[in-house]
Short mmCIF file of C-alpha atoms in Angstrom, two decimals:
data_model
loop_
_atom_site.label_atom_id
_atom_site.label_comp_id
_atom_site.label_asym_id
_atom_site.label_seq_id
_atom_site.Cartn_x
_atom_site.Cartn_y
_atom_site.Cartn_z
CA LEU S 1 66.27 100.02 107.81
CA ASN S 2 62.88 99.44 108.14
CA SER S 3 61.45 97.98 111.00
CA ALA S 4 60.79 94.07 110.37
CA THR S 5 64.44 93.89 108.54
CA ALA S 6 65.63 95.76 111.55
CA MET S 7 64.37 93.01 114.20
CA ARG S 8 66.28 90.57 110.84
CA PRO S 9 69.63 89.34 112.68
CA ALA S 10 71.96 91.24 109.76
CA ALA S 11 73.98 87.84 109.27
CA ALA S 12 70.50 86.72 107.82
CA LEU S 13 70.88 89.69 105.53
CA CYS S 14 74.27 88.74 104.40
CA LYS S 15 75.06 85.58 102.00
CA ALA S 16 78.52 84.57 103.12
CA ASP S 17 80.09 83.97 99.98
CA ASN S 18 84.47 82.65 98.86
CA GLU S 19 85.82 86.71 98.28
CA GLY S 20 85.28 87.25 102.09
CA GLN S 21 82.77 89.60 104.05
CA TRP S 22 83.21 93.32 103.55
CA ALA S 23 81.29 96.60 105.31
CA ILE S 24 82.20 100.10 104.62
CA GLY S 25 82.76 102.75 108.33
CA ILE S 26 83.26 106.31 107.37
CA TYR S 27 86.09 108.29 109.19
CA ARG S 28 87.00 112.38 109.28
CA GLY S 29 89.38 114.57 110.40
CA HIS S 30 91.26 117.94 109.52
CA SER S 31 93.80 116.41 107.37
CA PRO S 32 94.01 112.82 105.67
CA PHE S 33 96.81 112.43 108.43
CA ALA S 34 94.49 112.70 111.58
CA LEU S 35 91.27 109.77 110.60
CA ALA S 36 89.21 109.42 113.25
CA PRO S 37 86.82 106.42 113.31
CA LEU S 38 82.97 107.61 113.73
CA GLU S 39 82.26 106.36 117.17
CA SER S 40 84.55 109.31 118.50
CA TRP S 41 82.50 111.99 116.42
CA GLN S 42 80.89 114.47 119.06
CA PRO S 43 76.72 114.99 117.94
CA PRO S 44 75.54 118.28 116.94
CA ALA S 45 73.37 120.06 119.75
CA THR S 46 70.73 120.26 118.29
CA THR S 47 71.32 116.52 116.96
CA ALA S 48 67.73 113.80 116.67
CA SER S 49 69.52 110.52 115.65
CA ALA S 50 70.01 108.10 118.22
CA TRP S 51 73.22 108.28 119.42
CA PRO S 52 76.39 107.54 119.73
CA ALA S 53 77.00 106.25 116.53
CA ALA S 54 78.73 103.49 114.95
CA ASN S 55 80.69 101.87 112.50
CA PRO S 56 80.39 100.17 110.09
CA VAL S 57 77.44 102.45 108.16
CA PHE S 58 76.54 100.60 106.00
CA THR S 59 76.81 96.82 105.02
CA CYS S 60 74.71 94.13 103.37
CA ALA S 61 71.98 94.12 105.86
CA HIS S 62 71.03 97.53 104.08
CA LEU S 63 70.59 95.85 100.40
CA ASN S 64 67.49 93.41 102.52
CA GLY S 65 69.29 89.90 101.50
CA THR S 66 69.58 90.88 97.72
CA SER S 67 74.14 91.55 98.12
CA SER S 68 76.84 89.07 99.94
CA PHE S 69 78.63 92.15 100.63
CA VAL S 70 78.87 95.80 99.59
CA ALA S 71 82.87 97.44 99.21
CA ASP S 72 85.28 99.73 97.10
CA PRO S 73 83.42 102.79 98.78
CA PHE S 74 83.82 106.85 96.82
CA LEU S 75 81.75 109.19 98.88
CA TRP S 76 80.70 112.98 98.08
CA VAL S 77 79.98 115.41 100.42
CA HIS S 78 77.14 117.38 98.08
CA PRO S 79 79.48 121.06 98.27
CA GLN S 80 76.70 123.73 99.24
CA SER S 81 73.82 120.93 101.03
CA PRO S 82 72.44 122.53 104.53
CA TYR S 83 71.68 119.56 105.97
CA ASP S 84 74.97 117.98 105.46
CA GLU S 85 74.75 115.33 102.65
CA MET S 86 76.70 113.56 101.12
CA TYR S 87 76.97 110.39 97.91
CA LEU S 88 78.14 107.12 99.22
CA PHE S 89 78.78 104.63 95.60
CA TYR S 90 80.21 101.10 96.54
CA GLU S 91 80.94 98.25 95.09
CA THR S 92 77.73 95.79 95.31
CA LYS S 93 77.82 91.55 95.04
CA THR S 94 74.26 90.44 93.94
CA LEU S 95 73.04 87.42 94.18
CA SER S 96 70.91 87.23 91.45
CA ASN S 97 74.00 87.06 89.73
CA MET S 98 77.17 87.04 91.01
CA GLN S 99 78.85 89.62 90.47
CA GLY S 100 79.05 93.34 91.23
CA ASP S 101 77.16 96.10 90.40
CA ILE S 102 77.57 99.54 91.99
CA GLY S 103 75.22 100.11 94.37
CA ALA S 104 74.51 104.55 95.66
CA ALA S 105 73.38 104.94 99.61
CA VAL S 106 72.67 108.89 100.82
CA SER S 107 73.24 109.90 104.13
CA ARG S 108 71.46 113.71 105.36
CA ASP S 109 73.04 114.21 109.10
CA GLY S 110 76.74 113.99 108.05
CA GLY S 111 77.60 110.18 107.26
CA ARG S 112 76.25 108.58 110.81
CA SER S 113 73.71 106.59 108.92
CA PHE S 114 72.91 105.78 105.41
CA GLN S 115 70.45 105.13 103.27
CA SER S 116 70.11 102.51 100.50
CA LEU S 117 68.30 103.75 96.91
CA GLY S 118 70.01 100.07 94.89
CA VAL S 119 71.63 99.58 92.33
CA VAL S 120 72.22 102.45 89.85
CA LEU S 121 74.70 100.75 87.52
CA ASP S 122 74.48 96.94 86.53
CA GLU S 123 75.97 96.03 82.73
CA PRO S 124 76.31 92.04 82.01
CA TRP S 125 79.75 92.85 83.28
CA HIS S 126 81.51 92.34 86.72
CA LEU S 127 81.98 96.51 88.37
CA SER S 128 83.55 97.92 90.75
CA TYR S 129 85.44 101.52 92.81
CA PRO S 130 83.20 104.11 91.55
CA PHE S 131 84.83 106.72 90.58
CA VAL S 132 83.02 109.45 91.30
CA PHE S 133 84.01 113.18 90.05
CA GLU S 134 82.17 116.17 88.89
CA HIS S 135 83.37 118.61 85.62
CA LYS S 136 81.25 121.79 84.87
CA GLY S 137 78.65 121.64 86.80
CA ALA S 138 78.14 118.32 85.29
CA MET S 139 79.00 114.03 87.61
CA TYR S 140 80.62 111.69 86.22
CA MET S 141 81.11 108.48 87.59
CA MET S 142 84.52 106.13 86.35
CA PRO S 143 84.42 102.18 87.65
CA GLU S 144 86.09 99.35 86.94
CA ALA S 145 85.24 97.30 84.58
CA SER S 146 87.96 95.47 83.34
CA LYS S 147 85.77 91.97 82.72
CA SER S 148 84.86 94.12 80.25
CA GLY S 149 88.69 94.64 78.66
CA GLY S 150 87.90 98.34 78.77
CA LEU S 151 87.66 101.21 81.13
CA ARG S 152 84.04 103.85 80.63
CA LEU S 153 83.25 106.95 81.57
CA TYR S 154 79.73 107.97 82.15
CA LYS S 155 77.71 110.78 82.80
CA ALA S 156 74.35 110.96 85.55
CA GLU S 157 71.19 111.70 83.53
CA GLU S 158 69.91 112.51 87.06
CA PHE S 159 71.94 112.23 89.62
CA PRO S 160 72.73 109.99 91.44
CA THR S 161 70.51 107.29 90.25
CA ARG S 162 70.61 107.59 86.29
CA TRP S 163 73.94 107.32 84.23
CA ALA S 164 74.63 106.72 80.67
CA LEU S 165 77.01 105.97 78.73
CA VAL S 166 79.83 108.76 77.39
CA ARG S 167 82.59 106.38 75.98
CA GLU S 168 84.82 104.19 76.41
CA ILE S 169 88.57 106.15 76.80
CA VAL S 170 91.03 103.14 77.41
CA GLN S 171 90.79 99.61 75.70
CA ALA S 172 92.97 98.21 78.47
CA PRO S 173 91.38 96.03 81.23
CA LEU S 174 92.47 98.62 83.54
CA VAL S 175 91.91 98.44 87.55
CA ASP S 176 90.93 100.56 89.98
CA ALA S 177 91.50 103.96 88.03
CA SER S 178 91.16 107.30 89.30
CA LEU S 179 92.01 111.36 87.78
CA ILE S 180 93.77 113.64 88.78
CA PRO S 181 92.97 117.25 87.64
CA PRO S 182 94.60 119.13 86.57
CA HIS S 183 93.90 121.81 90.24
CA VAL S 184 95.29 118.98 91.75
CA ALA S 185 97.90 118.21 89.55
CA ALA S 186 99.45 121.70 90.12
CA ALA S 187 99.70 120.91 93.59
CA ALA S 188 102.25 118.78 92.36
CA GLY S 189 103.94 120.42 90.66
CA PHE S 190 102.08 119.17 87.27
CA LYS S 191 101.34 122.85 85.61
CA ASP S 192 100.69 121.36 82.44
CA GLY S 193 96.63 121.50 82.00
CA ARG S 194 96.43 118.14 81.77
CA TRP S 195 93.93 115.32 83.50
CA TYR S 196 96.25 112.38 84.97
CA LEU S 197 94.89 109.06 84.93
CA LEU S 198 96.33 106.73 87.81
CA ALA S 199 95.82 102.96 86.94
CA SER S 200 96.89 99.58 87.43
CA ASP S 201 97.03 96.93 84.49
CA PRO S 202 97.24 93.62 85.06
CA ARG S 203 99.20 92.74 82.03
CA ARG S 204 101.54 94.02 83.07
CA ARG S 205 101.48 92.62 86.26
#
């Protein structure tokens, strides 16, 4: 936030709607079964940032009055960054069209603070759950887009802010789809070299 924005109450920057108030927090640990919130982290000895940091680390207040909430976060940790760099992709309900778009933010202090990069994917329909993954050196995104009637795959032209449609990969209104790559599937006993897609199909409820 710039100094002018930081002085304004966060509530004034987040417009309430009938879907509730949502924000994003960070937990971490040595395993998925031993996670601790941001507030319990110990600051690095060399830190120059304000401490203690606290959840939520990202809210609609970071978007300067353009969004009513942020939700469905997906965190991509840069594997070779010397600056503890990570990217946050999320659904933002944009006030100008009252639909979900995909936004991005970056942290260069290990998740203690994030800087908004704005909306990075906008379609005529609702978008959420931005599943982001790397394959053969390229970055891909598979957001939930059930209102379009299909599941679409995008490739980063300029990561993390520019994405281009590759194609529709499933002609069904799937919700919150996730891909399981072969090396992960193999650890669960599926050693056939295939990718597995997990999703919810609202037509079968």
